[in-house]
PDB file of N, CA, C and O in Angstrom:
ATOM      1  N   MET K   1    -212.164  87.021 -32.027  1.00 90.00           N
ATOM      2  CA  MET K   1    -212.656  88.497 -32.499  1.00 90.00           C
ATOM      3  C   MET K   1    -211.788  89.585 -31.347  1.00 90.00           C
ATOM      4  O   MET K   1    -211.345  90.599 -31.681  1.00 90.00           O
ATOM      5  N   ASP K   2    -212.000  89.436 -30.240  1.00 91.00           N
ATOM      6  CA  ASP K   2    -211.185  90.349 -28.852  1.00 91.00           C
ATOM      7  C   ASP K   2    -209.950  90.393 -29.296  1.00 91.00           C
ATOM      8  O   ASP K   2    -209.290  91.495 -29.132  1.00 91.00           O
ATOM      9  N   LYS K   3    -208.707  89.130 -29.625  1.00 92.00           N
ATOM     10  CA  LYS K   3    -207.767  89.434 -29.876  1.00 92.00           C
ATOM     11  C   LYS K   3    -207.558  90.382 -31.013  1.00 92.00           C
ATOM     12  O   LYS K   3    -206.572  91.322 -30.989  1.00 92.00           O
ATOM     13  N   LEU K   4    -208.147  90.608 -32.001  1.00 93.00           N
ATOM     14  CA  LEU K   4    -207.906  91.225 -33.165  1.00 93.00           C
ATOM     15  C   LEU K   4    -208.337  92.608 -32.666  1.00 93.00           C
ATOM     16  O   LEU K   4    -207.276  93.365 -33.127  1.00 93.00           O
ATOM     17  N   LYS K   5    -209.268  92.881 -32.085  1.00 94.00           N
ATOM     18  CA  LYS K   5    -209.879  94.025 -31.756  1.00 94.00           C
ATOM     19  C   LYS K   5    -209.013  94.506 -30.794  1.00 94.00           C
ATOM     20  O   LYS K   5    -208.366  95.583 -30.558  1.00 94.00           O
ATOM     21  N   GLY K   6    -208.384  93.684 -29.986  1.00 95.00           N
ATOM     22  CA  GLY K   6    -207.360  94.191 -29.012  1.00 95.00           C
ATOM     23  C   GLY K   6    -205.819  94.770 -29.600  1.00 95.00           C
ATOM     24  O   GLY K   6    -205.312  95.773 -28.977  1.00 95.00           O
ATOM     25  N   LYS K   7    -205.610  93.802 -30.641  1.00 95.00           N
ATOM     26  CA  LYS K   7    -204.356  94.277 -31.371  1.00 95.00           C
ATOM     27  C   LYS K   7    -204.695  95.416 -31.978  1.00 95.00           C
ATOM     28  O   LYS K   7    -203.898  96.323 -32.109  1.00 95.00           O
ATOM     29  N   GLY K   8    -205.534  95.754 -32.668  1.00 97.00           N
ATOM     30  CA  GLY K   8    -205.944  97.103 -33.077  1.00 97.00           C
ATOM     31  C   GLY K   8    -205.740  98.295 -32.010  1.00 97.00           C
ATOM     32  O   GLY K   8    -205.367  99.229 -32.512  1.00 97.00           O
ATOM     33  N   LYS K   9    -206.382  97.985 -31.083  1.00 96.00           N
ATOM     34  CA  LYS K   9    -206.646  98.993 -29.929  1.00 96.00           C
ATOM     35  C   LYS K   9    -205.085  99.389 -29.590  1.00 96.00           C
ATOM     36  O   LYS K   9    -204.773 100.745 -29.328  1.00 96.00           O
ATOM     37  N   GLU K  10    -204.287  98.261 -29.495  1.00 96.00           N
ATOM     38  CA  GLU K  10    -203.211  98.496 -28.783  1.00 96.00           C
ATOM     39  C   GLU K  10    -202.144  99.331 -29.817  1.00 96.00           C
ATOM     40  O   GLU K  10    -201.422 100.090 -29.556  1.00 96.00           O
ATOM     41  N   ALA K  11    -202.126  99.170 -31.171  1.00 97.00           N
ATOM     42  CA  ALA K  11    -201.506  99.749 -32.083  1.00 97.00           C
ATOM     43  C   ALA K  11    -201.901 101.118 -32.063  1.00 97.00           C
ATOM     44  O   ALA K  11    -201.092 101.809 -32.283  1.00 97.00           O
ATOM     45  N   VAL K  12    -203.045 101.533 -31.882  1.00 97.00           N
ATOM     46  CA  VAL K  12    -203.714 102.909 -32.380  1.00 97.00           C
ATOM     47  C   VAL K  12    -203.127 103.683 -30.754  1.00 97.00           C
ATOM     48  O   VAL K  12    -202.712 104.662 -31.034  1.00 97.00           O
ATOM     49  N   GLY K  13    -203.159 102.854 -29.718  1.00 97.00           N
ATOM     50  CA  GLY K  13    -202.586 103.544 -28.765  1.00 97.00           C
ATOM     51  C   GLY K  13    -201.074 103.699 -28.669  1.00 97.00           C
ATOM     52  O   GLY K  13    -200.837 104.905 -28.043  1.00 97.00           O
ATOM     53  N   LYS K  14    -200.298 102.910 -29.160  1.00 97.00           N
ATOM     54  CA  LYS K  14    -199.138 102.699 -29.338  1.00 97.00           C
ATOM     55  C   LYS K  14    -198.594 104.464 -30.336  1.00 97.00           C
ATOM     56  O   LYS K  14    -197.695 104.991 -30.195  1.00 97.00           O
ATOM     57  N   LEU K  15    -199.372 104.413 -31.417  1.00 98.00           N
ATOM     58  CA  LEU K  15    -199.090 105.451 -32.538  1.00 98.00           C
ATOM     59  C   LEU K  15    -199.580 106.693 -31.734  1.00 98.00           C
ATOM     60  O   LEU K  15    -198.733 107.695 -32.128  1.00 98.00           O
ATOM     61  N   THR K  16    -200.741 106.975 -31.039  1.00 97.00           N
ATOM     62  CA  THR K  16    -201.192 108.329 -30.235  1.00 97.00           C
ATOM     63  C   THR K  16    -200.561 108.474 -29.244  1.00 97.00           C
ATOM     64  O   THR K  16    -200.813 109.797 -28.647  1.00 97.00           O
ATOM     65  N   GLY K  17    -199.873 107.497 -28.541  1.00 97.00           N
ATOM     66  CA  GLY K  17    -199.295 108.001 -27.331  1.00 97.00           C
ATOM     67  C   GLY K  17    -200.564 107.609 -26.000  1.00 97.00           C
ATOM     68  O   GLY K  17    -200.444 108.136 -25.007  1.00 97.00           O
ATOM     69  N   ASP K  18    -201.397 107.005 -26.416  1.00 97.00           N
ATOM     70  CA  ASP K  18    -202.435 106.885 -25.684  1.00 97.00           C
ATOM     71  C   ASP K  18    -202.456 105.474 -24.844  1.00 97.00           C
ATOM     72  O   ASP K  18    -202.946 104.644 -25.349  1.00 97.00           O
ATOM     73  N   ARG K  19    -202.087 105.592 -23.587  1.00 98.00           N
ATOM     74  CA  ARG K  19    -201.839 104.480 -23.233  1.00 98.00           C
ATOM     75  C   ARG K  19    -203.095 103.932 -22.299  1.00 98.00           C
ATOM     76  O   ARG K  19    -202.953 102.526 -22.407  1.00 98.00           O
ATOM     77  N   ARG K  20    -204.194 104.301 -22.094  1.00 98.00           N
ATOM     78  CA  ARG K  20    -205.263 103.881 -21.881  1.00 98.00           C
ATOM     79  C   ARG K  20    -205.658 103.022 -22.969  1.00 98.00           C
ATOM     80  O   ARG K  20    -206.162 101.797 -22.553  1.00 98.00           O
ATOM     81  N   LYS K  21    -205.914 103.306 -24.243  1.00 97.00           N
ATOM     82  CA  LYS K  21    -206.121 102.772 -25.446  1.00 97.00           C
ATOM     83  C   LYS K  21    -205.335 101.433 -25.431  1.00 97.00           C
ATOM     84  O   LYS K  21    -205.742 100.393 -25.936  1.00 97.00           O
ATOM     85  N   GLU K  22    -204.430 101.828 -25.315  1.00 97.00           N
ATOM     86  CA  GLU K  22    -203.073 100.499 -25.425  1.00 97.00           C
ATOM     87  C   GLU K  22    -203.378  99.355 -24.519  1.00 97.00           C
ATOM     88  O   GLU K  22    -203.365  98.171 -24.646  1.00 97.00           O
ATOM     89  N   SER K  23    -203.593 100.153 -23.250  1.00 97.00           N
ATOM     90  CA  SER K  23    -204.089  99.049 -22.085  1.00 97.00           C
ATOM     91  C   SER K  23    -205.329  98.361 -22.194  1.00 97.00           C
ATOM     92  O   SER K  23    -205.650  97.017 -22.374  1.00 97.00           O
ATOM     93  N   GLU K  24    -206.324  99.083 -22.928  1.00 97.00           N
ATOM     94  CA  GLU K  24    -207.395  98.543 -23.132  1.00 97.00           C
ATOM     95  C   GLU K  24    -207.451  97.312 -24.501  1.00 97.00           C
ATOM     96  O   GLU K  24    -207.986  96.101 -24.272  1.00 97.00           O
ATOM     97  N   GLY K  25    -206.577  97.597 -25.268  1.00 97.00           N
ATOM     98  CA  GLY K  25    -205.863  96.456 -26.319  1.00 97.00           C
ATOM     99  C   GLY K  25    -205.613  95.179 -25.941  1.00 97.00           C
ATOM    100  O   GLY K  25    -205.995  94.112 -26.057  1.00 97.00           O
ATOM    101  N   LYS K  26    -204.501  95.748 -24.960  1.00 97.00           N
ATOM    102  CA  LYS K  26    -203.982  94.270 -24.191  1.00 97.00           C
ATOM    103  C   LYS K  26    -204.893  93.520 -23.453  1.00 97.00           C
ATOM    104  O   LYS K  26    -205.132  92.610 -23.473  1.00 97.00           O
ATOM    105  N   ALA K  27    -205.758  94.554 -22.698  1.00 97.00           N
ATOM    106  CA  ALA K  27    -207.080  93.661 -21.659  1.00 97.00           C
ATOM    107  C   ALA K  27    -207.665  92.692 -22.780  1.00 97.00           C
ATOM    108  O   ALA K  27    -208.268  91.640 -22.372  1.00 97.00           O
ATOM    109  N   ASP K  28    -208.245  93.415 -23.976  1.00 97.00           N
ATOM    110  CA  ASP K  28    -209.054  92.550 -24.924  1.00 97.00           C
ATOM    111  C   ASP K  28    -208.324  91.749 -25.481  1.00 97.00           C
ATOM    112  O   ASP K  28    -208.913  90.410 -25.673  1.00 97.00           O
ATOM    113  N   GLN K  29    -206.920  91.495 -25.701  1.00 97.00           N
ATOM    114  CA  GLN K  29    -206.019  90.376 -26.088  1.00 97.00           C
ATOM    115  C   GLN K  29    -206.326  89.185 -25.436  1.00 97.00           C
ATOM    116  O   GLN K  29    -206.491  88.121 -25.473  1.00 97.00           O
ATOM    117  N   VAL K  30    -206.233  89.220 -23.784  1.00 97.00           N
ATOM    118  CA  VAL K  30    -206.184  88.583 -22.813  1.00 97.00           C
ATOM    119  C   VAL K  30    -207.559  87.945 -22.949  1.00 97.00           C
ATOM    120  O   VAL K  30    -207.676  87.111 -22.378  1.00 97.00           O
ATOM    121  N   LYS K  31    -208.447  89.073 -23.002  1.00 96.00           N
ATOM    122  CA  LYS K  31    -209.805  88.464 -22.800  1.00 96.00           C
ATOM    123  C   LYS K  31    -210.170  87.452 -23.979  1.00 96.00           C
ATOM    124  O   LYS K  31    -210.935  86.314 -23.866  1.00 96.00           O
ATOM    125  N   GLY K  32    -209.908  87.694 -25.467  1.00 96.00           N
ATOM    126  CA  GLY K  32    -209.563  86.907 -26.331  1.00 96.00           C
ATOM    127  C   GLY K  32    -209.201  85.346 -26.043  1.00 96.00           C
ATOM    128  O   GLY K  32    -209.489  84.383 -26.462  1.00 96.00           O
ATOM    129  N   ARG K  33    -207.686  85.612 -25.586  1.00 95.00           N
ATOM    130  CA  ARG K  33    -207.322  84.270 -25.248  1.00 95.00           C
ATOM    131  C   ARG K  33    -207.990  83.232 -24.021  1.00 95.00           C
ATOM    132  O   ARG K  33    -208.040  82.052 -24.193  1.00 95.00           O
ATOM    133  N   ALA K  34    -208.433  84.134 -23.295  1.00 96.00           N
ATOM    134  CA  ALA K  34    -209.072  83.061 -22.388  1.00 96.00           C
ATOM    135  C   ALA K  34    -210.549  82.615 -22.881  1.00 96.00           C
ATOM    136  O   ALA K  34    -210.524  81.518 -22.484  1.00 96.00           O
ATOM    137  N   LYS K  35    -211.160  83.553 -23.731  1.00 95.00           N
ATOM    138  CA  LYS K  35    -212.282  82.680 -24.220  1.00 95.00           C
ATOM    139  C   LYS K  35    -211.724  81.383 -25.220  1.00 95.00           C
ATOM    140  O   LYS K  35    -212.644  80.375 -25.243  1.00 95.00           O
ATOM    141  N   ASP K  36    -210.693  81.830 -25.880  1.00 94.00           N
ATOM    142  CA  ASP K  36    -210.155  80.591 -26.757  1.00 94.00           C
ATOM    143  C   ASP K  36    -209.828  79.427 -25.573  1.00 94.00           C
ATOM    144  O   ASP K  36    -210.267  78.144 -26.091  1.00 94.00           O
ATOM    145  N   ALA K  37    -209.502  79.882 -24.650  1.00 94.00           N
ATOM    146  CA  ALA K  37    -209.101  78.495 -23.657  1.00 94.00           C
ATOM    147  C   ALA K  37    -210.312  77.768 -23.103  1.00 94.00           C
ATOM    148  O   ALA K  37    -210.498  76.624 -22.668  1.00 94.00           O
ATOM    149  N   VAL K  38    -211.488  78.737 -22.794  1.00 94.00           N
ATOM    150  CA  VAL K  38    -212.626  77.989 -22.247  1.00 94.00           C
ATOM    151  C   VAL K  38    -213.113  77.254 -23.275  1.00 94.00           C
ATOM    152  O   VAL K  38    -213.503  76.089 -23.462  1.00 94.00           O
ATOM    153  N   ASP K  39    -213.059  77.921 -24.600  1.00 92.00           N
ATOM    154  CA  ASP K  39    -213.654  76.951 -25.741  1.00 92.00           C
ATOM    155  C   ASP K  39    -212.837  75.656 -25.860  1.00 92.00           C
ATOM    156  O   ASP K  39    -213.563  74.275 -26.287  1.00 92.00           O
ATOM    157  N   GLU K  40    -211.663  75.585 -25.937  1.00 92.00           N
ATOM    158  CA  GLU K  40    -210.767  74.474 -26.256  1.00 92.00           C
ATOM    159  C   GLU K  40    -210.886  73.562 -25.100  1.00 92.00           C
ATOM    160  O   GLU K  40    -211.198  72.346 -25.239  1.00 92.00           O
ATOM    161  N   ALA K  41    -211.204  73.783 -23.754  1.00 93.00           N
ATOM    162  CA  ALA K  41    -211.271  72.888 -22.946  1.00 93.00           C
ATOM    163  C   ALA K  41    -212.815  72.333 -22.771  1.00 93.00           C
ATOM    164  O   ALA K  41    -212.827  71.042 -22.515  1.00 93.00           O
ATOM    165  N   GLY K  42    -213.553  73.054 -23.346  1.00 89.00           N
ATOM    166  CA  GLY K  42    -214.988  72.727 -23.505  1.00 89.00           C
ATOM    167  C   GLY K  42    -214.804  71.522 -24.373  1.00 89.00           C
ATOM    168  O   GLY K  42    -215.421  70.340 -24.713  1.00 89.00           O
ATOM    169  N   ASP K  43    -214.088  71.737 -25.698  1.00 87.00           N
ATOM    170  CA  ASP K  43    -214.268  70.714 -26.741  1.00 87.00           C
ATOM    171  C   ASP K  43    -213.075  69.596 -26.438  1.00 87.00           C
ATOM    172  O   ASP K  43    -213.816  68.326 -26.531  1.00 87.00           O
ATOM    173  N   ARG K  44    -212.262  69.717 -25.261  1.00 89.00           N
ATOM    174  CA  ARG K  44    -211.656  68.576 -25.204  1.00 89.00           C
ATOM    175  C   ARG K  44    -212.473  67.916 -24.413  1.00 89.00           C
ATOM    176  O   ARG K  44    -212.569  66.380 -24.320  1.00 89.00           O
ATOM    177  N   ALA K  45    -213.192  68.466 -23.052  1.00 88.00           N
ATOM    178  CA  ALA K  45    -214.283  67.560 -22.304  1.00 88.00           C
ATOM    179  C   ALA K  45    -215.320  66.924 -22.903  1.00 88.00           C
ATOM    180  O   ALA K  45    -215.722  65.812 -23.006  1.00 88.00           O
ATOM    181  N   LYS K  46    -215.949  67.485 -24.349  1.00 87.00           N
ATOM    182  CA  LYS K  46    -216.720  66.766 -25.015  1.00 87.00           C
ATOM    183  C   LYS K  46    -216.000  65.437 -25.812  1.00 87.00           C
ATOM    184  O   LYS K  46    -216.648  64.404 -25.904  1.00 87.00           O
ATOM    185  N   GLY K  47    -214.701  65.637 -26.342  1.00 83.00           N
ATOM    186  CA  GLY K  47    -213.900  64.422 -26.539  1.00 83.00           C
ATOM    187  C   GLY K  47    -214.094  63.212 -26.156  1.00 83.00           C
ATOM    188  O   GLY K  47    -213.979  62.322 -26.263  1.00 83.00           O
ATOM    189  N   VAL K  48    -213.454  63.876 -24.635  1.00 84.00           N
ATOM    190  CA  VAL K  48    -213.369  62.675 -23.522  1.00 84.00           C
ATOM    191  C   VAL K  48    -214.823  62.272 -23.269  1.00 84.00           C
ATOM    192  O   VAL K  48    -214.968  61.025 -23.212  1.00 84.00           O
ATOM    193  N   LYS K  49    -215.783  62.792 -23.040  1.00 80.00           N
ATOM    194  CA  LYS K  49    -216.977  62.359 -22.959  1.00 80.00           C
ATOM    195  C   LYS K  49    -217.455  61.224 -24.082  1.00 80.00           C
ATOM    196  O   LYS K  49    -218.013  60.207 -23.600  1.00 80.00           O
ATOM    197  N   ASP K  50    -217.572  61.824 -25.188  1.00 81.00           N
ATOM    198  CA  ASP K  50    -217.839  61.061 -26.541  1.00 81.00           C
ATOM    199  C   ASP K  50    -216.712  59.888 -26.451  1.00 81.00           C
ATOM    200  O   ASP K  50    -217.331  58.534 -26.914  1.00 81.00           O
ATOM    201  N   SER K  51    -215.372  59.825 -26.070  1.00 83.00           N
ATOM    202  CA  SER K  51    -214.761  58.680 -25.928  1.00 83.00           C
ATOM    203  C   SER K  51    -215.268  57.542 -24.846  1.00 83.00           C
ATOM    204  O   SER K  51    -215.094  56.362 -25.289  1.00 83.00           O
ATOM    205  N   LEU K  52    -215.500  57.845 -24.121  1.00 83.00           N
ATOM    206  CA  LEU K  52    -215.885  57.247 -22.987  1.00 83.00           C
ATOM    207  C   LEU K  52    -217.702  56.631 -23.269  1.00 83.00           C
ATOM    208  O   LEU K  52    -217.441  55.280 -22.662  1.00 83.00           O
ATOM    209  N   ARG K  53    -217.980  57.194 -23.794  1.00 84.00           N
ATOM    210  CA  ARG K  53    -219.529  56.721 -24.639  1.00 84.00           C
ATOM    211  C   ARG K  53    -219.461  55.723 -25.778  1.00 84.00           C
ATOM    212  O   ARG K  53    -220.003  55.022 -26.155  1.00 84.00           O
ATOM    213  N   GLY K  54    -218.015  55.922 -26.608  1.00 76.00           N
ATOM    214  CA  GLY K  54    -217.980  55.300 -27.599  1.00 76.00           C
ATOM    215  C   GLY K  54    -218.289  55.756 -28.771  1.00 76.00           C
ATOM    216  O   GLY K  54    -218.610  55.125 -30.057  1.00 76.00           O
ATOM    217  N   ASP K  55    -218.702  57.291 -28.740  1.00 58.00           N
ATOM    218  CA  ASP K  55    -219.443  57.970 -30.026  1.00 58.00           C
ATOM    219  C   ASP K  55    -218.152  58.171 -30.908  1.00 58.00           C
ATOM    220  O   ASP K  55    -217.770  59.544 -31.266  1.00 58.00           O
ATOM    221  N   ASP K  56    -217.427  57.737 -31.324  1.00 54.00           N
ATOM    222  CA  ASP K  56    -216.460  57.988 -32.223  1.00 54.00           C
ATOM    223  C   ASP K  56    -217.114  58.079 -33.921  1.00 54.00           C
ATOM    224  O   ASP K  56    -217.812  57.936 -34.039  1.00 54.00           O
ATOM    225  N   ASP K  57    -216.306  59.326 -34.123  1.00 54.00           N
ATOM    226  CA  ASP K  57    -216.755  59.699 -35.537  1.00 54.00           C
ATOM    227  C   ASP K  57    -215.945  59.310 -36.713  1.00 54.00           C
ATOM    228  O   ASP K  57    -215.384  59.633 -37.762  1.00 54.00           O
ATOM    229  N   ARG K  58    -215.789  57.980 -36.722  1.00 51.00           N
ATOM    230  CA  ARG K  58    -215.029  57.271 -37.474  1.00 51.00           C
ATOM    231  C   ARG K  58    -216.089  56.527 -38.720  1.00 51.00           C
ATOM    232  O   ARG K  58    -216.736  56.418 -38.728  1.00 51.00           O
TER     233      ARG K  58
END
């Protein structure tokens, strides 16, 4: 969600010449990518934990 919001802010900032809004948009996109990375790392850790325990979803 942050990435989408960021893209919108960045676009509005570019259209209006508002560098602050453009920067906020870029920051929101980075925040969104960071959240995605944390979620992905958590999912990977859970998968490793489950495989070590033998909890396959087969």
